[in-house]
Amino acid sequence: MRQLYLLFFLLIPYLATAITPPLSPQNASYQIEVRLNTQTKRLDGRQTLTWRNTSPDIIRDIQLHLYLNAFRNANSTFMRESGGQLRGDALDKSKSENFGWAKLTALSDQRTGESLIGQLQYIQPDDLASGTFNPDDRTVIRVPLSRPVVPGETVVFNMTFQAKLPKVFARTGFSKDFFLVGQWFPKIGVYEPAGMRGRLTGGWNCHQFHAHSEFYADYGVYDVAITTPKPFIVGATGQKTGETINKDSSRTTRWHADDVIDFAWTASPQYDVTESQWRGKNGRPVQIRLMLQPEHREQAQRHFDAVKAALTYFDTYLGPYSYPTLTIVDPPLRASGAGGMEYPTFITAGTSWAIPAGLRFPEIVTVHEFGHQYFMLMLASNEFEEAWLDEGFNQYYEGRIMDATYGPQQSMVDWLGLRMGDLEASRDGYVHMDNPAISPSYGNVWQLPSSYYGELTYSKTATWLRTLEGLIGRPVMDEVMQTYFLRWRFKHPNAQSFIDVVNEVVPRRLGQKFGANMNWFFDQVLYGDRVCDYKLVSLTNHSSSPATLRVDRLGDMQLPVEVLVHFENGREETLSWDGKARTRTFALGRKGRVIWAQVDPKHKLYMDVNMLNNSYTVGPSSAPAAKYATRFLFWVENAMQWLAWLA
């Protein structure tokens, strides 16, 4: 009997795991063994992919991503679109060792034992849809199946693969003895049945790797064994579950992750590793592992403080972080192209020993990349087709978190008397575009105007979300966002998923204040290219009649507007206008002499591209000084961004 009790207690952890329901569908799971050759920069791997058909369709083929083939030569879709440059970094295309590639060397269906490698076809689905064709792109493969996968069936594929990592310049690769290994294994696409994300018919969603797009994948369980030379320190998605020193003096570390959509890892002998812990409202700890370059070790606390602030903020205002670990990687300066990237429970940041505390670029990157654990990982939208739903939402929360933690109007820069807030910087990115009306932010990322990808997906989206918050109020906005998160976490939301939540929550909380729904708002800010600009044109006091003021709508965006009027006797009055007509003249009645007036005094309309024309005063005005101060801060912001790239 004593032995039975002992056995029971030993099994408790496993029983608890077995009875705890998964957070996600877990329909695309991987067991991978991979060895890194640090001299040749090559990977040799084998993997077992377990995939379940969750659709009502009979599926007669599978489609897989081979993302590393984006770096195979200068003719891939990625290289043609990017020109071998991304985020200020460039690939030296004159050296063949700087390129990378991936190939399947074996593929079989465990149901039949049949080898499928001979049926492999490279396809270019986005080229076919756009009317162009690039046969040199090998980032997507199609494999016909002799035995279809019926609804509800689980199929297991065994694979071996080889890969060569590129020189780091875009998210993944090597630089001397530093390795950031992302998008490195053959990864199955997402099969979408009719009705999912607005599809009319079922089919694979498996896009080519484009210059500005990122990724889209189903949830699964990952068990990964990584073998490197013994001196190398490894960090990865998920939890480390074991380590073995092999007879050939190599080291194998084992990692496990539940309910994730991807797996990335890093290896280098140079890391300075420190750890900390954070606990959320649910009491469960999150173990934070920071992998810094040795020369940056004095910056460790800045990273910990920033990510704990983000964890706490999301836990309070959106929902719990669902994983027990988080790894933060600091790439060396020579591999800066690997910085500022997100993977499940694993982010890359970036810092320098020379960055003063008042220039909060390490904090910004850490907060932003952690935010992707919500808007990418737990809300797994399609980053190829709706990048704004990930990057823009995350940019909005970056601003909220930075301003709440480090102070509004100074959360980005507070140095030598210069101040700039994070939310203001996002707005500046949008309003200072050459043409804010150049394109909607909605649409396939590779079809957006390439030069404005960041402004349209990050800045514009963050700015219209802040405008939505201004219109409906922060408490209602928080309910919208929390409802959206809790309803769609561990699923694949799209634009309509979010709009449906807004149209449910706002009328319930605010009645018919904005009509039956908010579609009119999204038609302008998301699906449209309209620009917001309201101007207070005139303010006139009359000796024999009421004072008047005139507001013009210079842009084609129509939003409800408030106007604050200040009288000589100190009294103030707020006027309201639906903002639809081209001009509106207000007669103020015999209430005294008016000194000044201001359109949108609470800055609810954050999308207004020119706030300098929002006020009017009948006396001496400080408007010219404010105008030049705003322009000066704009140039300071751009200078700081340039310095951040150098760091």
XYZ file of C-alpha atoms in Angstrom:
647
model
C 0.000 0.000 0.000
C 2.874 2.380 0.810
C 4.275 1.768 -2.661
C 0.895 2.641 -4.212
C 0.769 5.932 -2.311
C 4.317 6.730 -3.425
C 3.444 5.952 -7.052
C 0.333 8.153 -6.818
C 2.299 11.165 -5.587
C 4.955 10.670 -8.239
C 2.258 10.685 -10.914
C 0.459 13.818 -9.665
C 2.331 16.227 -12.005
C 1.592 14.033 -15.016
C -2.035 13.495 -14.025
C -2.490 17.252 -13.584
C -1.090 17.825 -17.036
C -3.320 15.135 -18.506
C -6.549 16.545 -17.042
C -5.764 20.209 -17.770
C -7.482 21.058 -21.047
C -5.301 22.641 -23.727
C -5.649 26.363 -24.297
C -5.690 25.989 -28.072
C -6.805 23.460 -30.712
C -3.247 22.034 -30.843
C -3.825 20.754 -34.362
C -0.256 21.286 -35.673
C 2.373 19.777 -33.349
C 6.052 19.065 -33.896
C 8.776 16.829 -32.531
C 12.112 18.066 -33.885
C 15.750 17.081 -33.491
C 18.241 19.522 -34.999
C 22.031 19.860 -35.019
C 23.794 23.159 -35.690
C 27.171 23.109 -37.424
C 28.650 26.422 -36.295
C 31.399 26.276 -38.933
C 29.261 25.701 -42.020
C 26.212 27.534 -40.550
C 24.080 24.548 -41.467
C 21.215 22.751 -39.783
C 20.481 19.044 -40.079
C 17.127 18.038 -38.707
C 14.376 15.527 -38.590
C 10.852 16.146 -37.468
C 7.527 14.499 -36.907
C 4.546 16.675 -37.762
C 1.211 15.647 -36.261
C -1.632 17.474 -37.972
C -5.393 17.223 -37.467
C -7.963 18.187 -40.053
C -10.337 20.396 -38.058
C -12.349 21.357 -41.154
C -15.386 19.611 -42.707
C -13.420 19.185 -45.954
C -11.632 16.213 -47.484
C -8.060 17.427 -47.993
C -6.043 15.961 -50.831
C -2.727 17.769 -50.384
C -0.660 19.603 -47.789
C 1.215 22.870 -48.127
C 4.357 23.752 -46.206
C 6.483 26.868 -45.725
C 10.230 26.753 -46.374
C 10.884 30.301 -45.231
C 14.693 30.134 -45.395
C 14.467 29.843 -49.182
C 13.631 33.554 -49.126
C 17.417 33.965 -48.770
C 18.346 31.367 -51.384
C 19.363 33.879 -54.049
C 18.592 37.373 -55.287
C 15.571 36.128 -57.263
C 13.259 35.039 -54.451
C 10.112 37.103 -53.931
C 11.493 38.411 -50.646
C 14.784 39.540 -52.212
C 13.079 41.105 -55.233
C 10.706 43.087 -53.035
C 13.283 44.104 -50.417
C 16.300 44.553 -52.666
C 18.273 42.719 -49.997
C 17.559 45.448 -47.438
C 15.275 45.471 -44.418
C 14.889 47.913 -41.522
C 18.095 49.738 -42.339
C 20.194 46.591 -42.664
C 21.452 45.031 -45.896
C 22.753 41.733 -47.198
C 26.043 41.718 -49.101
C 24.865 39.784 -52.147
C 28.382 39.531 -53.579
C 29.263 36.761 -51.092
C 27.591 33.398 -51.603
C 28.102 32.417 -47.951
C 25.692 35.187 -46.946
C 22.737 33.432 -48.566
C 20.623 30.709 -46.956
C 18.289 27.935 -48.034
C 16.183 24.994 -46.862
C 15.204 21.697 -48.431
C 13.267 18.615 -47.505
C 15.334 15.461 -47.967
C 12.681 12.955 -46.894
C 8.910 13.077 -46.365
C 6.571 10.194 -45.652
C 2.985 9.632 -44.594
C 2.945 7.444 -41.483
C -0.487 6.071 -42.364
C 0.778 4.336 -45.479
C 4.553 4.399 -45.037
C 4.661 5.969 -48.498
C 7.476 8.345 -49.423
C 6.060 11.631 -50.687
C 9.308 13.406 -51.519
C 8.912 12.664 -55.222
C 5.539 14.475 -55.288
C 6.917 17.722 -53.828
C 6.113 20.813 -55.920
C 7.283 24.385 -55.415
C 4.327 26.736 -55.842
C 3.851 30.515 -55.888
C 0.249 31.080 -54.720
C 0.533 34.862 -54.365
C 2.040 35.253 -57.820
C -0.855 33.377 -59.380
C -3.362 35.564 -57.552
C -1.643 38.798 -58.630
C -1.101 37.810 -62.251
C 2.686 37.703 -61.973
C 4.864 34.632 -61.752
C 8.212 34.060 -60.087
C 9.345 30.447 -60.544
C 12.510 31.225 -58.563
C 10.530 31.551 -55.329
C 10.709 28.328 -53.319
C 9.201 29.392 -49.998
C 6.011 27.300 -50.395
C 5.713 23.630 -51.342
C 2.681 21.529 -52.181
C 2.577 17.777 -51.658
C -0.330 15.785 -53.182
C -1.538 12.904 -50.970
C -2.463 9.498 -52.342
C -4.723 9.029 -49.320
C -6.785 12.138 -48.488
C -7.225 13.431 -44.939
C -10.884 13.216 -43.966
C -12.609 15.589 -41.503
C -11.434 15.015 -37.937
C -8.590 12.711 -38.996
C -5.102 13.074 -37.541
C -2.171 12.375 -39.823
C 1.535 12.080 -38.999
C 4.294 13.059 -41.418
C 7.937 12.127 -40.908
C 10.521 14.438 -42.430
C 14.228 15.096 -42.631
C 15.542 18.447 -43.737
C 18.696 20.451 -44.246
C 19.141 24.186 -44.077
C 21.825 26.818 -44.417
C 21.374 29.970 -42.324
C 21.877 33.340 -44.038
C 23.998 36.168 -42.751
C 21.756 38.051 -40.328
C 19.987 41.015 -41.841
C 16.305 40.098 -41.611
C 15.133 38.413 -38.426
C 17.163 35.211 -38.732
C 20.678 33.898 -39.415
C 24.266 34.070 -38.159
C 26.947 36.623 -37.448
C 30.269 35.001 -36.514
C 29.434 32.923 -33.411
C 25.966 34.392 -32.888
C 22.949 32.501 -34.213
C 19.312 33.579 -34.223
C 17.361 30.691 -35.712
C 13.858 31.680 -36.771
C 11.528 30.216 -39.431
C 13.979 27.384 -39.855
C 11.936 24.169 -40.126
C 9.330 23.006 -42.667
C 6.105 24.442 -41.259
C 2.614 23.516 -42.370
C 0.256 26.249 -43.564
C -3.193 26.950 -42.161
C -6.119 25.143 -43.761
C -9.122 27.484 -43.642
C -12.624 26.073 -44.222
C -15.361 28.125 -45.867
C -16.549 30.868 -43.523
C -13.272 31.159 -41.610
C -12.022 34.747 -41.794
C -14.518 35.445 -44.552
C -13.437 32.657 -46.922
C -15.992 31.606 -49.544
C -14.431 28.171 -50.114
C -12.058 26.030 -48.099
C -8.359 26.019 -48.926
C -4.789 26.375 -47.731
C -3.583 29.757 -46.538
C 0.130 29.435 -47.206
C 1.693 32.631 -48.530
C 5.105 33.194 -50.021
C 7.611 34.986 -47.806
C 7.366 38.698 -48.643
C 9.572 41.618 -47.694
C 7.196 43.214 -45.200
C 4.919 40.386 -44.154
C 5.475 38.108 -41.226
C 3.728 34.855 -40.396
C 0.555 32.830 -39.849
C 0.332 29.356 -38.332
C -1.820 26.993 -36.286
C -1.317 26.132 -32.625
C 0.471 23.034 -31.434
C 2.797 21.374 -28.954
C 6.528 21.551 -29.661
C 9.207 19.204 -28.344
C 12.582 20.221 -29.717
C 16.095 18.864 -29.119
C 18.895 21.246 -30.161
C 22.499 20.060 -30.478
C 25.323 22.609 -30.576
C 29.012 22.676 -29.638
C 29.400 22.445 -25.870
C 30.495 26.079 -25.238
C 27.331 27.489 -26.810
C 24.551 28.817 -24.589
C 21.077 28.123 -25.997
C 17.799 29.962 -25.454
C 14.510 28.988 -27.059
C 10.743 29.113 -27.111
C 9.143 27.349 -24.133
C 10.733 25.621 -21.159
C 14.042 23.842 -21.001
C 13.348 20.251 -19.951
C 16.761 18.639 -20.100
C 20.399 18.775 -21.173
C 22.928 16.161 -22.232
C 26.664 16.396 -22.883
C 27.373 14.020 -25.757
C 30.432 11.837 -26.410
C 31.540 14.110 -29.258
C 31.669 17.063 -26.802
C 28.478 18.543 -28.194
C 25.568 19.637 -26.017
C 21.906 18.753 -26.545
C 19.257 20.853 -24.826
C 15.589 19.875 -24.867
C 12.664 22.276 -24.940
C 8.903 21.963 -24.584
C 6.160 24.459 -25.428
C 2.376 24.064 -25.359
C -0.161 26.083 -27.320
C 2.265 28.018 -29.517
C 2.322 28.775 -33.236
C 6.068 28.710 -33.858
C 9.456 27.886 -32.347
C 12.666 29.954 -32.462
C 16.020 29.670 -30.738
C 19.424 31.269 -30.335
C 22.936 30.033 -29.631
C 26.168 31.831 -28.779
C 29.096 31.271 -26.393
C 29.035 34.978 -25.455
C 25.753 35.421 -23.595
C 25.594 36.885 -20.127
C 22.450 35.248 -18.700
C 20.425 36.631 -15.797
C 16.972 35.653 -14.579
C 14.088 37.222 -12.742
C 10.502 36.349 -11.915
C 7.111 38.025 -12.145
C 3.711 36.968 -10.819
C 0.361 37.930 -12.259
C -3.028 38.344 -10.636
C -3.585 34.601 -10.901
C -0.493 33.992 -8.779
C 1.315 31.901 -11.391
C 4.971 32.860 -11.838
C 6.621 33.766 -15.121
C 10.328 32.999 -15.271
C 12.113 35.715 -17.282
C 15.465 34.847 -18.822
C 17.565 37.710 -20.194
C 20.404 36.809 -22.564
C 22.596 39.903 -22.874
C 25.835 40.673 -24.630
C 28.475 40.928 -21.856
C 29.193 44.604 -22.621
C 25.497 45.401 -22.039
C 25.103 43.720 -18.651
C 24.559 47.044 -16.889
C 21.414 47.489 -18.997
C 19.798 44.352 -17.555
C 17.532 46.113 -15.086
C 16.109 48.350 -17.796
C 14.911 45.277 -19.695
C 13.486 43.621 -16.578
C 11.680 46.786 -15.467
C 10.201 47.349 -18.917
C 8.954 43.811 -19.473
C 7.491 43.559 -15.964
C 5.651 46.834 -16.543
C 4.243 45.369 -19.770
C 3.295 42.082 -18.092
C 1.483 43.951 -15.322
C -0.307 46.309 -17.695
C -1.591 43.572 -19.995
C -2.561 41.452 -16.994
C -4.597 44.368 -15.635
C -6.223 45.728 -18.783
C -6.366 42.868 -21.292
C -5.852 39.409 -19.809
C -3.286 37.028 -18.331
C -0.057 35.988 -19.985
C -0.655 32.288 -20.511
C 2.894 30.921 -20.477
C 5.372 30.130 -17.672
C 8.456 31.545 -19.397
C 9.745 34.482 -21.386
C 13.201 34.759 -22.960
C 14.647 38.137 -24.007
C 17.634 38.079 -26.375
C 20.071 40.947 -26.917
C 21.860 40.465 -30.276
C 25.348 41.917 -30.813
C 25.610 45.170 -32.754
C 26.949 43.350 -35.816
C 23.700 41.311 -35.883
C 21.290 44.193 -35.323
C 19.012 42.804 -38.039
C 18.028 40.079 -35.552
C 16.872 42.647 -33.013
C 13.327 43.817 -32.453
C 11.584 40.570 -33.386
C 8.943 38.412 -31.755
C 8.456 34.680 -31.470
C 6.375 32.655 -28.978
C 7.704 33.256 -25.437
C 10.927 34.458 -27.073
C 11.719 38.018 -28.166
C 14.772 39.857 -29.403
C 15.388 43.347 -28.089
C 18.515 45.453 -28.429
C 20.521 47.921 -26.414
C 23.899 49.600 -26.070
C 26.038 50.582 -23.137
C 25.971 54.172 -24.445
C 22.187 54.796 -24.351
C 21.309 57.278 -21.556
C 18.416 56.451 -19.252
C 16.323 59.279 -20.711
C 16.453 57.762 -24.199
C 14.153 54.825 -23.622
C 14.785 52.858 -26.802
C 15.709 49.609 -24.993
C 12.463 49.920 -23.038
C 10.390 50.679 -26.145
C 11.710 47.660 -28.032
C 11.245 45.362 -25.037
C 7.675 46.546 -24.392
C 6.758 46.365 -28.076
C 8.156 42.903 -28.713
C 6.612 41.528 -25.536
C 3.245 42.922 -26.645
C 3.380 40.540 -29.579
C 2.860 37.702 -27.133
C -0.724 38.987 -27.153
C -1.068 40.348 -30.704
C 0.557 37.536 -32.663
C 0.767 34.616 -30.260
C -2.410 34.496 -28.184
C -4.383 36.353 -30.875
C -2.986 34.591 -33.944
C -4.165 36.866 -36.747
C -2.898 36.506 -40.298
C 0.143 38.778 -40.495
C 0.399 38.335 -44.264
C -3.062 39.723 -44.901
C -3.840 41.907 -41.868
C -0.551 43.128 -40.423
C -2.326 46.115 -38.844
C -4.313 43.756 -36.608
C -1.037 42.654 -35.038
C 1.456 45.499 -35.408
C -0.997 48.357 -35.085
C -2.813 47.005 -32.044
C 0.527 46.299 -30.429
C 1.763 49.806 -31.256
C -1.312 51.262 -29.557
C -0.630 49.294 -26.384
C 3.068 50.129 -26.540
C 2.081 53.784 -26.285
C -0.297 53.166 -23.414
C 2.224 51.115 -21.468
C 5.148 53.457 -22.048
C 3.121 56.534 -21.102
C 1.676 54.871 -18.001
C 5.112 53.660 -16.881
C 7.418 56.549 -17.750
C 5.018 59.474 -17.962
C 2.923 60.986 -20.783
C 4.669 63.323 -23.226
C 8.043 62.012 -22.023
C 7.901 58.226 -22.196
C 10.105 57.967 -25.291
C 12.549 60.825 -24.712
C 13.264 62.719 -21.494
C 16.797 63.906 -22.027
C 18.588 67.262 -21.837
C 15.244 69.023 -21.524
C 13.805 67.347 -24.630
C 10.615 65.332 -24.200
C 8.578 63.117 -26.505
C 5.818 60.670 -25.640
C 5.309 57.301 -27.293
C 1.730 57.962 -28.396
C 2.784 61.300 -29.886
C 5.565 59.571 -31.821
C 3.065 57.100 -33.324
C 0.804 59.942 -34.389
C 3.731 61.856 -35.881
C 4.630 58.790 -37.939
C 1.185 58.911 -39.494
C 0.507 62.648 -39.890
C 3.971 63.417 -41.282
C 3.650 60.939 -44.134
C 4.091 62.575 -47.525
C 0.472 61.655 -48.172
C -1.646 60.332 -45.278
C -4.341 59.473 -47.822
C -2.083 57.249 -49.915
C -3.814 53.979 -49.010
C -6.040 52.161 -46.532
C -4.083 50.085 -44.032
C -6.341 47.120 -44.747
C -5.181 44.589 -47.310
C -2.475 42.088 -48.187
C 0.754 43.516 -46.863
C 2.753 42.922 -50.030
C 0.181 44.921 -51.991
C 0.368 48.028 -49.787
C 2.587 50.922 -50.909
C 5.969 49.511 -49.903
C 7.496 52.779 -48.711
C 4.622 53.329 -46.272
C 4.259 49.859 -44.760
C 5.293 51.013 -41.270
C 3.171 54.148 -41.261
C 0.060 52.345 -42.495
C 0.251 49.225 -40.336
C 1.866 50.556 -37.149
C 1.337 54.317 -36.853
C -1.995 54.819 -38.597
C -3.624 51.916 -36.788
C -2.343 53.020 -33.381
C -3.599 56.537 -34.120
C -7.117 55.489 -35.135
C -7.316 53.178 -32.110
C -6.411 56.166 -29.930
C -9.105 58.151 -31.772
C -11.659 55.404 -31.125
C -10.659 55.531 -27.459
C -11.152 59.303 -27.471
C -14.653 58.995 -28.908
C -15.985 56.166 -26.726
C -13.865 56.775 -23.601
C -11.096 54.733 -21.976
C -13.389 52.523 -19.808
C -15.473 51.451 -22.828
C -12.326 50.987 -24.916
C -10.903 48.712 -22.232
C -14.077 46.633 -22.258
C -13.915 46.378 -26.048
C -10.304 45.221 -26.009
C -10.736 42.784 -23.132
C -13.849 41.269 -24.728
C -11.996 40.883 -28.016
C -9.017 39.252 -26.310
C -10.981 36.811 -24.172
C -13.273 35.826 -27.036
C -10.561 35.290 -29.651
C -7.454 34.176 -27.773
C -5.917 30.975 -29.190
C -7.902 31.469 -32.380
C -7.452 33.301 -35.680
C -9.347 36.615 -35.532
C -9.691 39.016 -38.437
C -10.962 42.563 -38.936
C -14.611 41.576 -38.661
C -13.915 39.771 -35.388
C -12.830 43.054 -33.829
C -15.500 45.198 -35.471
C -18.217 42.828 -34.244
C -16.982 43.286 -30.669
C -16.962 47.076 -31.044
C -20.491 46.997 -32.466
C -21.616 44.860 -29.550
C -19.986 46.742 -26.669
C -20.326 50.386 -27.732
C -24.149 50.444 -28.235
C -24.624 48.470 -25.031
C -22.532 50.948 -23.043
C -23.321 54.218 -24.851
C -26.692 53.588 -26.453
C -27.271 55.247 -29.834
C -24.706 58.011 -29.277
C -22.848 56.947 -32.427
C -25.712 55.236 -34.210
C -26.658 51.581 -34.393
C -23.049 50.545 -34.994
C -19.561 51.919 -35.595
C -19.205 50.747 -39.187
C -19.083 54.384 -40.339
C -15.884 54.791 -38.331
C -14.121 51.711 -39.726
C -15.182 52.532 -43.270
C -13.115 55.703 -42.947
C -10.104 54.764 -40.819
C -9.520 51.126 -41.811
C -11.106 50.404 -45.170
C -10.777 53.970 -46.419
C -8.024 56.512 -46.982
C -9.766 59.608 -45.635
C -7.903 62.325 -43.743
C -9.122 64.194 -40.661
C -8.497 67.960 -40.442
C -10.796 70.409 -38.664
C -9.864 74.090 -38.595
C -11.180 76.922 -36.430
C -11.319 79.569 -39.150
C -12.678 82.649 -37.391
C -13.830 84.023 -34.065
C -15.647 87.354 -34.085
C -17.087 89.488 -31.298
C -19.864 91.847 -32.462
C -20.924 94.961 -30.582
C -24.568 94.674 -31.552
C -25.014 90.911 -32.113
C -23.871 87.595 -30.630
C -20.274 86.479 -31.112
C -19.739 83.878 -33.819
C -17.134 81.298 -34.620
C -16.640 79.186 -37.717
C -15.156 75.691 -38.003
C -14.295 74.139 -41.378
C -13.809 70.485 -42.252
C -10.760 70.561 -44.522
C -10.342 66.794 -44.754
C -12.782 64.227 -46.088
C -13.041 62.277 -42.813
C -16.214 62.982 -40.838
C -16.018 62.614 -37.053
C -18.055 64.183 -34.233
C -16.331 67.354 -33.008
C -16.345 69.385 -29.798
C -15.418 73.086 -29.574
C -14.444 74.744 -26.290
C -15.236 78.468 -26.008
C -13.615 80.677 -23.339
C -15.336 83.964 -22.406
C -13.750 87.098 -20.982
C -15.497 86.580 -17.647
C -13.809 83.176 -17.257
C -16.840 81.107 -18.158
C -16.398 78.236 -20.645
C -18.829 76.374 -22.854
C -18.434 73.208 -24.935
C -20.246 73.078 -28.280
C -20.936 69.882 -30.221
C -21.080 69.236 -33.968
C -21.482 66.025 -35.941
C -18.584 67.133 -38.153
C -20.265 66.151 -41.411
C -20.822 69.441 -43.228
C -17.927 71.292 -44.846
C -18.397 74.262 -42.525
C -20.309 75.138 -39.360
C -20.888 78.603 -37.911
C -21.902 78.862 -34.260
C -23.793 81.881 -32.875
C -22.838 82.104 -29.217
C -25.641 84.293 -27.907
C -25.228 87.288 -25.657
C -22.971 85.566 -23.141
C -20.111 88.031 -23.129
C -16.940 88.687 -25.058
C -15.132 85.570 -26.336
C -11.351 85.475 -25.813
C -10.463 82.179 -27.490
C -11.872 78.898 -28.752
C -10.430 75.466 -29.503
C -11.569 72.575 -31.665
C -11.237 69.155 -30.029
C -9.923 70.472 -26.694
C -9.504 66.990 -25.184
C -7.626 65.700 -28.255
C -10.132 62.945 -28.883
C -9.562 63.158 -32.638
C -5.993 61.937 -32.585
C -6.130 61.434 -36.361
C -6.420 65.193 -36.967
C -3.379 65.789 -39.161
C -2.979 69.458 -38.210
C -3.713 70.350 -34.621
C -2.023 73.747 -35.068
C -5.143 75.104 -36.814
C -7.506 73.941 -34.068
C -7.470 77.103 -31.960
C -8.210 80.792 -32.423
C -7.707 83.727 -30.080
C -8.699 87.384 -30.434
C -5.674 88.552 -28.432
C -1.926 87.893 -28.717
C -1.362 84.238 -29.506
C 1.420 81.820 -28.758
C 0.448 79.745 -31.786
C 3.607 80.609 -33.833
C 5.837 79.565 -30.933
C 3.850 76.356 -30.525
C 4.143 75.722 -34.257
C 7.920 75.975 -34.272
C 8.219 73.989 -31.027
C 6.194 71.162 -32.562
C 8.351 71.138 -35.670
C 11.496 71.123 -33.539
C 10.268 68.114 -31.554
C 9.476 66.330 -34.818
C 13.082 66.718 -35.980
C 14.364 65.685 -32.551
C 12.250 62.530 -32.744
C 13.691 61.624 -36.134
C 17.218 62.234 -34.865
C 16.563 59.960 -31.896
C 15.238 57.225 -34.175
C 18.413 57.494 -36.269
C 20.529 57.143 -33.125
C 18.465 54.121 -32.102
C 19.317 52.348 -35.352
C 23.004 52.990 -34.717
C 22.666 51.555 -31.222
